[in-house]
């Protein structure tokens, strides 16, 4: 099994922010990434729909011979990871908004969280948030429309700036000093967010932590690829191939992009 690829999926192209961290921390691992752009966004869907889509993606990655699954989507993790873990007998890694580090580091005792409706309303998120934010004010905002714009390739646009500004302004009014990006699409918005936020606000995403967690779980399960040969990376989309190619063109890791029906 050690020579088999790491399987990663997201509702769309956002999970490439996680793939990037995994491929740079684990350069000798092969990876297969699925961008389920055809069904994006997941954030507005019911829990049942999110579970059905997550099972579909996992089945596809298993059919492609993956040894471990990384759910590179907060919405899929917070709604479906329990079902996936009980249904499949291989390690499954999930991603959740990084509330804990923000709660530990905040000085103003006010943190902002930007995520999808599906994530913010999930039982798992509410439980984690309650656990770490006892004496902290959490300003949660649903990033309605952000994933849609990113999936249309409209990242660096006035429309995006205005929408983001409208979500961040109420957080700034409350004097947050940490902003948690609770969706794997959002790290692509960091350059715009930096224009909106002052230097006093730290942006936190979970990408590096998930890559470290993936490495730990591979080691624990004796699944690390023993070969010192640079990994091969294949990224599939069931949506617009040029969009995926475009977003990956800024990432200096050799890869192949293909379309696939799933
Ligand atoms: N990348 C997904 C996440 O982390 C986006 C959710 C969506 O498709 O709405 O939540």
mmCIF file of C-alpha atoms and ligand atoms in Angstrom:
data_model
loop_
_atom_site.group_PDB
_atom_site.id
_atom_site.type_symbol
_atom_site.label_atom_id
_atom_site.label_comp_id
_atom_site.label_asym_id
_atom_site.label_seq_id
_atom_site.Cartn_x
_atom_site.Cartn_y
_atom_site.Cartn_z
ATOM 1 C CA UNK A 1 0.000 0.000 0.000
ATOM 2 C CA UNK A 2 2.905 2.362 0.704
ATOM 3 C CA UNK A 3 3.414 3.107 -2.989
ATOM 4 C CA UNK A 4 -0.223 4.063 -3.570
ATOM 5 C CA UNK A 5 -1.250 7.719 -3.875
ATOM 6 C CA UNK A 6 -2.766 10.057 -1.306
ATOM 7 C CA UNK A 7 -6.340 10.890 -2.358
ATOM 8 C CA UNK A 8 -7.608 14.420 -1.772
ATOM 9 C CA UNK A 9 -11.005 15.902 -2.629
ATOM 10 C CA UNK A 10 -12.833 19.201 -2.371
ATOM 11 C CA UNK A 11 -16.124 20.617 -3.601
ATOM 12 C CA UNK A 12 -14.060 22.470 -6.205
ATOM 13 C CA UNK A 13 -10.700 24.099 -6.819
ATOM 14 C CA UNK A 14 -10.298 25.425 -3.243
ATOM 15 C CA UNK A 15 -8.781 22.203 -1.931
ATOM 16 C CA UNK A 16 -5.726 22.854 -4.069
ATOM 17 C CA UNK A 17 -4.625 25.113 -1.187
ATOM 18 C CA UNK A 18 -4.378 21.904 0.886
ATOM 19 C CA UNK A 19 -2.888 19.826 -1.950
ATOM 20 C CA UNK A 20 -0.133 22.457 -2.265
ATOM 21 C CA UNK A 21 0.835 22.068 1.413
ATOM 22 C CA UNK A 22 0.699 18.262 1.294
ATOM 23 C CA UNK A 23 2.783 17.992 -1.875
ATOM 24 C CA UNK A 24 5.427 20.328 -0.491
ATOM 25 C CA UNK A 25 5.649 18.617 2.930
ATOM 26 C CA UNK A 26 5.581 15.106 1.422
ATOM 27 C CA UNK A 27 7.525 15.433 -1.859
ATOM 28 C CA UNK A 28 7.946 11.666 -2.366
ATOM 29 C CA UNK A 29 4.240 10.909 -2.213
ATOM 30 C CA UNK A 30 2.023 10.573 -5.282
ATOM 31 C CA UNK A 31 -1.284 12.407 -5.019
ATOM 32 C CA UNK A 32 -4.634 12.349 -6.766
ATOM 33 C CA UNK A 33 -6.891 15.360 -6.328
ATOM 34 C CA UNK A 34 -10.581 15.573 -7.224
ATOM 35 C CA UNK A 35 -12.176 18.992 -7.762
ATOM 36 C CA UNK A 36 -15.919 18.361 -7.633
ATOM 37 C CA UNK A 37 -16.640 21.724 -9.288
ATOM 38 C CA UNK A 38 -19.716 20.327 -11.066
ATOM 39 C CA UNK A 39 -21.492 20.155 -7.711
ATOM 40 C CA UNK A 40 -19.958 23.254 -6.068
ATOM 41 C CA UNK A 41 -20.776 24.958 -3.833
ATOM 42 C CA UNK A 42 -21.467 22.374 -1.135
ATOM 43 C CA UNK A 43 -21.991 25.098 1.457
ATOM 44 C CA UNK A 44 -25.651 25.708 0.584
ATOM 45 C CA UNK A 45 -26.564 22.016 0.385
ATOM 46 C CA UNK A 46 -28.270 19.813 2.970
ATOM 47 C CA UNK A 47 -26.224 17.545 5.226
ATOM 48 C CA UNK A 48 -27.636 14.510 3.340
ATOM 49 C CA UNK A 49 -26.491 15.907 -0.022
ATOM 50 C CA UNK A 50 -23.027 16.705 1.346
ATOM 51 C CA UNK A 51 -22.719 13.132 2.659
ATOM 52 C CA UNK A 52 -23.834 11.665 -0.696
ATOM 53 C CA UNK A 53 -21.281 13.800 -2.591
ATOM 54 C CA UNK A 54 -18.500 12.994 -0.118
ATOM 55 C CA UNK A 55 -19.181 9.250 -0.470
ATOM 56 C CA UNK A 56 -19.150 9.603 -4.275
ATOM 57 C CA UNK A 57 -15.737 11.314 -4.187
ATOM 58 C CA UNK A 58 -14.298 8.835 -1.695
ATOM 59 C CA UNK A 59 -15.467 5.884 -3.823
ATOM 60 C CA UNK A 60 -13.770 7.429 -6.841
ATOM 61 C CA UNK A 61 -10.486 7.923 -4.973
ATOM 62 C CA UNK A 62 -10.617 4.347 -3.706
ATOM 63 C CA UNK A 63 -11.239 3.123 -7.254
ATOM 64 C CA UNK A 64 -8.108 5.087 -8.207
ATOM 65 C CA UNK A 65 -6.219 3.067 -5.589
ATOM 66 C CA UNK A 66 -5.610 5.714 -2.893
ATOM 67 C CA UNK A 67 -4.163 4.608 0.454
ATOM 68 C CA UNK A 68 -5.508 7.502 2.535
ATOM 69 C CA UNK A 69 -8.210 10.134 1.960
ATOM 70 C CA UNK A 70 -7.847 13.819 2.794
ATOM 71 C CA UNK A 71 -11.147 15.679 2.851
ATOM 72 C CA UNK A 72 -9.810 19.087 1.774
ATOM 73 C CA UNK A 73 -13.136 20.784 2.422
ATOM 74 C CA UNK A 74 -14.422 22.164 5.730
ATOM 75 C CA UNK A 75 -18.042 21.756 4.645
ATOM 76 C CA UNK A 76 -17.601 18.084 3.711
ATOM 77 C CA UNK A 77 -15.577 17.377 6.851
ATOM 78 C CA UNK A 78 -17.964 18.976 9.304
ATOM 79 C CA UNK A 79 -20.983 17.248 7.741
ATOM 80 C CA UNK A 80 -19.725 13.909 6.463
ATOM 81 C CA UNK A 81 -16.484 12.775 8.125
ATOM 82 C CA UNK A 82 -18.238 10.636 10.736
ATOM 83 C CA UNK A 83 -20.068 8.694 8.023
ATOM 84 C CA UNK A 84 -16.902 8.326 5.910
ATOM 85 C CA UNK A 85 -14.849 7.074 8.862
ATOM 86 C CA UNK A 86 -17.419 4.473 9.783
ATOM 87 C CA UNK A 87 -17.901 3.324 6.180
ATOM 88 C CA UNK A 88 -14.282 2.940 5.052
ATOM 89 C CA UNK A 89 -11.410 1.065 6.537
ATOM 90 C CA UNK A 90 -8.569 3.417 5.585
ATOM 91 C CA UNK A 91 -7.355 6.576 7.335
ATOM 92 C CA UNK A 92 -9.470 9.646 6.597
ATOM 93 C CA UNK A 93 -8.175 13.127 7.442
ATOM 94 C CA UNK A 94 -10.509 16.094 7.706
ATOM 95 C CA UNK A 95 -10.205 19.859 7.925
ATOM 96 C CA UNK A 96 -12.032 22.147 10.311
ATOM 97 C CA UNK A 97 -11.800 25.911 10.880
ATOM 98 C CA UNK A 98 -8.717 26.625 13.029
ATOM 99 C CA UNK A 99 -10.614 28.106 15.960
ATOM 100 C CA UNK A 100 -8.270 26.733 18.619
ATOM 101 C CA UNK A 101 -5.067 28.614 17.620
ATOM 102 C CA UNK A 102 -7.055 31.809 17.086
ATOM 103 C CA UNK A 103 -8.712 31.453 20.504
ATOM 104 C CA UNK A 104 -5.360 30.840 22.189
ATOM 105 C CA UNK A 105 -3.595 33.753 20.504
ATOM 106 C CA UNK A 106 -6.244 36.482 20.568
ATOM 107 C CA UNK A 107 -5.492 39.528 22.742
ATOM 108 C CA UNK A 108 -8.690 41.456 22.032
ATOM 109 C CA UNK A 109 -10.694 38.291 22.898
ATOM 110 C CA UNK A 110 -12.544 38.749 19.619
ATOM 111 C CA UNK A 111 -12.054 36.523 16.612
ATOM 112 C CA UNK A 112 -13.748 36.411 13.230
ATOM 113 C CA UNK A 113 -14.660 33.262 11.323
ATOM 114 C CA UNK A 114 -15.547 33.279 7.656
ATOM 115 C CA UNK A 115 -16.986 29.974 6.427
ATOM 116 C CA UNK A 116 -19.880 28.448 4.528
ATOM 117 C CA UNK A 117 -23.393 28.042 5.913
ATOM 118 C CA UNK A 118 -22.911 24.256 5.873
ATOM 119 C CA UNK A 119 -19.827 24.505 8.077
ATOM 120 C CA UNK A 120 -21.106 27.102 10.543
ATOM 121 C CA UNK A 121 -24.386 25.256 11.096
ATOM 122 C CA UNK A 122 -22.799 21.812 11.506
ATOM 123 C CA UNK A 123 -22.864 20.002 14.841
ATOM 124 C CA UNK A 124 -19.119 19.366 14.683
ATOM 125 C CA UNK A 125 -18.262 23.053 14.206
ATOM 126 C CA UNK A 126 -20.621 24.193 16.977
ATOM 127 C CA UNK A 127 -19.104 21.627 19.359
ATOM 128 C CA UNK A 128 -15.508 22.663 18.575
ATOM 129 C CA UNK A 129 -16.366 26.350 18.801
ATOM 130 C CA UNK A 130 -18.079 25.915 22.176
ATOM 131 C CA UNK A 131 -15.067 24.002 23.472
ATOM 132 C CA UNK A 132 -12.433 26.644 22.698
ATOM 133 C CA UNK A 133 -14.212 29.977 22.863
ATOM 134 C CA UNK A 134 -15.629 30.132 26.376
ATOM 135 C CA UNK A 135 -14.433 33.680 27.156
ATOM 136 C CA UNK A 136 -14.103 34.873 23.604
ATOM 137 C CA UNK A 137 -16.498 36.642 21.299
ATOM 138 C CA UNK A 138 -16.696 34.867 17.958
ATOM 139 C CA UNK A 139 -18.021 36.842 15.016
ATOM 140 C CA UNK A 140 -19.205 34.256 12.510
ATOM 141 C CA UNK A 141 -19.986 35.346 8.975
ATOM 142 C CA UNK A 142 -21.275 33.152 6.141
ATOM 143 C CA UNK A 143 -19.257 33.859 3.008
ATOM 144 C CA UNK A 144 -22.265 33.706 0.684
ATOM 145 C CA UNK A 145 -21.184 33.942 -2.955
ATOM 146 C CA UNK A 146 -17.419 33.784 -2.377
ATOM 147 C CA UNK A 147 -16.976 30.153 -3.497
ATOM 148 C CA UNK A 148 -19.192 30.831 -6.542
ATOM 149 C CA UNK A 149 -16.971 33.756 -7.617
ATOM 150 C CA UNK A 150 -13.761 31.744 -7.088
ATOM 151 C CA UNK A 151 -15.238 28.859 -9.089
ATOM 152 C CA UNK A 152 -15.902 31.357 -11.900
ATOM 153 C CA UNK A 153 -12.281 32.534 -11.809
ATOM 154 C CA UNK A 154 -13.339 35.961 -10.500
ATOM 155 C CA UNK A 155 -10.857 36.285 -7.641
ATOM 156 C CA UNK A 156 -9.150 39.551 -8.419
ATOM 157 C CA UNK A 157 -12.247 41.625 -9.210
ATOM 158 C CA UNK A 158 -14.050 44.658 -7.786
ATOM 159 C CA UNK A 159 -17.072 42.445 -7.211
ATOM 160 C CA UNK A 160 -15.002 40.172 -4.970
ATOM 161 C CA UNK A 161 -13.480 43.118 -3.096
ATOM 162 C CA UNK A 162 -16.892 44.666 -2.388
ATOM 163 C CA UNK A 163 -18.420 41.389 -1.247
ATOM 164 C CA UNK A 164 -15.487 40.544 1.016
ATOM 165 C CA UNK A 165 -15.466 44.053 2.419
ATOM 166 C CA UNK A 166 -19.135 43.717 3.364
ATOM 167 C CA UNK A 167 -18.350 40.510 5.299
ATOM 168 C CA UNK A 168 -15.215 41.785 7.014
ATOM 169 C CA UNK A 169 -16.396 45.285 8.006
ATOM 170 C CA UNK A 170 -18.649 44.063 10.877
ATOM 171 C CA UNK A 171 -15.728 42.019 12.214
ATOM 172 C CA UNK A 172 -13.441 45.046 12.150
ATOM 173 C CA UNK A 173 -16.107 47.091 13.954
ATOM 174 C CA UNK A 174 -15.909 44.514 16.742
ATOM 175 C CA UNK A 175 -12.105 44.808 16.924
ATOM 176 C CA UNK A 176 -11.111 41.253 15.975
ATOM 177 C CA UNK A 177 -7.384 40.492 15.942
ATOM 178 C CA UNK A 178 -7.625 37.053 14.260
ATOM 179 C CA UNK A 179 -9.554 35.995 11.187
ATOM 180 C CA UNK A 180 -10.061 32.265 10.660
ATOM 181 C CA UNK A 181 -10.542 31.181 7.062
ATOM 182 C CA UNK A 182 -12.969 28.290 7.460
ATOM 183 C CA UNK A 183 -13.140 27.260 3.825
ATOM 184 C CA UNK A 184 -10.324 25.897 1.688
ATOM 185 C CA UNK A 185 -11.233 28.222 -1.185
ATOM 186 C CA UNK A 186 -10.593 31.335 0.921
ATOM 187 C CA UNK A 187 -6.756 31.304 1.087
ATOM 188 C CA UNK A 188 -6.937 32.477 -2.551
ATOM 189 C CA UNK A 189 -8.539 35.644 -1.142
ATOM 190 C CA UNK A 190 -5.659 36.398 1.240
ATOM 191 C CA UNK A 191 -4.104 39.136 -0.994
ATOM 192 C CA UNK A 192 -7.465 40.988 -1.076
ATOM 193 C CA UNK A 193 -8.082 40.387 2.613
ATOM 194 C CA UNK A 194 -4.713 41.949 3.404
ATOM 195 C CA UNK A 195 -5.851 45.123 1.651
ATOM 196 C CA UNK A 196 -9.037 45.212 3.737
ATOM 197 C CA UNK A 197 -7.575 44.203 7.105
ATOM 198 C CA UNK A 198 -5.072 46.213 9.097
ATOM 199 C CA UNK A 199 -1.735 44.698 10.139
ATOM 200 C CA UNK A 200 -3.289 44.103 13.560
ATOM 201 C CA UNK A 201 -5.342 41.190 12.227
ATOM 202 C CA UNK A 202 -3.718 37.782 11.736
ATOM 203 C CA UNK A 203 -5.210 35.518 9.081
ATOM 204 C CA UNK A 204 -5.275 31.836 10.007
ATOM 205 C CA UNK A 205 -5.948 28.899 7.731
ATOM 206 C CA UNK A 206 -5.544 25.189 8.358
ATOM 207 C CA UNK A 207 -3.476 24.130 5.314
ATOM 208 C CA UNK A 208 -0.105 23.520 6.962
ATOM 209 C CA UNK A 209 -1.666 21.815 9.972
ATOM 210 C CA UNK A 210 -3.534 19.374 7.711
ATOM 211 C CA UNK A 211 -0.347 18.560 5.810
ATOM 212 C CA UNK A 212 1.436 17.822 9.119
ATOM 213 C CA UNK A 213 -1.503 15.719 10.286
ATOM 214 C CA UNK A 214 -1.418 13.753 7.012
ATOM 215 C CA UNK A 215 2.282 13.029 7.506
ATOM 216 C CA UNK A 216 1.723 11.911 11.110
ATOM 217 C CA UNK A 217 -1.109 9.565 10.144
ATOM 218 C CA UNK A 218 0.927 8.076 7.277
ATOM 219 C CA UNK A 219 3.803 7.392 9.678
ATOM 220 C CA UNK A 220 1.504 5.937 12.350
ATOM 221 C CA UNK A 221 -0.054 3.567 9.825
ATOM 222 C CA UNK A 222 3.253 2.644 8.202
ATOM 223 C CA UNK A 223 1.998 4.114 4.934
ATOM 224 C CA UNK A 224 4.787 6.562 4.033
ATOM 225 C CA UNK A 225 6.143 5.916 0.550
ATOM 226 C CA UNK A 226 9.651 4.490 1.115
ATOM 227 C CA UNK A 227 10.917 5.528 -2.343
ATOM 228 C CA UNK A 228 12.903 8.766 -2.624
ATOM 229 C CA UNK A 229 11.457 9.604 -6.009
ATOM 230 C CA UNK A 230 9.628 12.881 -6.603
ATOM 231 C CA UNK A 231 5.893 12.205 -6.445
ATOM 232 C CA UNK A 232 3.512 12.346 -9.378
ATOM 233 C CA UNK A 233 0.467 14.571 -9.013
ATOM 234 C CA UNK A 234 -2.714 14.174 -11.016
ATOM 235 C CA UNK A 235 -5.530 16.666 -10.467
ATOM 236 C CA UNK A 236 -8.939 15.833 -11.926
ATOM 237 C CA UNK A 237 -11.892 18.140 -12.383
ATOM 238 C CA UNK A 238 -15.458 17.426 -13.469
ATOM 239 C CA UNK A 239 -15.820 21.131 -14.283
ATOM 240 C CA UNK A 240 -13.837 23.749 -16.193
ATOM 241 C CA UNK A 241 -10.307 22.412 -16.798
ATOM 242 C CA UNK A 242 -8.884 25.855 -17.619
ATOM 243 C CA UNK A 243 -9.984 27.191 -14.250
ATOM 244 C CA UNK A 244 -8.084 24.449 -12.435
ATOM 245 C CA UNK A 245 -5.050 24.883 -14.715
ATOM 246 C CA UNK A 246 -5.080 28.632 -14.105
ATOM 247 C CA UNK A 247 -5.202 28.435 -10.329
ATOM 248 C CA UNK A 248 -2.429 25.794 -10.307
ATOM 249 C CA UNK A 249 -0.184 27.756 -12.656
ATOM 250 C CA UNK A 250 1.067 29.806 -9.689
ATOM 251 C CA UNK A 251 2.084 26.703 -7.714
ATOM 252 C CA UNK A 252 5.622 25.525 -8.509
ATOM 253 C CA UNK A 253 4.985 21.780 -8.168
ATOM 254 C CA UNK A 254 4.958 19.640 -11.350
ATOM 255 C CA UNK A 255 1.496 18.239 -11.963
ATOM 256 C CA UNK A 256 -0.953 16.959 -14.564
ATOM 257 C CA UNK A 257 -4.501 18.308 -14.896
ATOM 258 C CA UNK A 258 -7.248 16.203 -16.482
ATOM 259 C CA UNK A 259 -11.015 16.066 -16.758
ATOM 260 C CA UNK A 260 -12.907 13.118 -15.349
ATOM 261 C CA UNK A 261 -16.554 12.241 -14.954
ATOM 262 C CA UNK A 262 -17.459 11.588 -11.322
HETATM 263 N N1 LIG B 1 -13.771 24.363 -0.040
HETATM 264 C C1 LIG B 1 -15.044 24.181 0.613
HETATM 265 C C2 LIG B 1 -14.849 24.327 2.130
HETATM 266 O O1 LIG B 1 -13.741 24.230 2.632
HETATM 267 C C3 LIG B 1 -16.024 25.068 -0.057
HETATM 268 C C4 LIG B 1 -17.408 24.797 0.325
HETATM 269 C C5 LIG B 1 -18.427 24.963 -0.736
HETATM 270 O O2 LIG B 1 -18.325 24.287 -1.770
HETATM 271 O O3 LIG B 1 -19.368 25.702 -0.488
HETATM 272 O O4 LIG B 1 -15.793 24.507 2.877
#
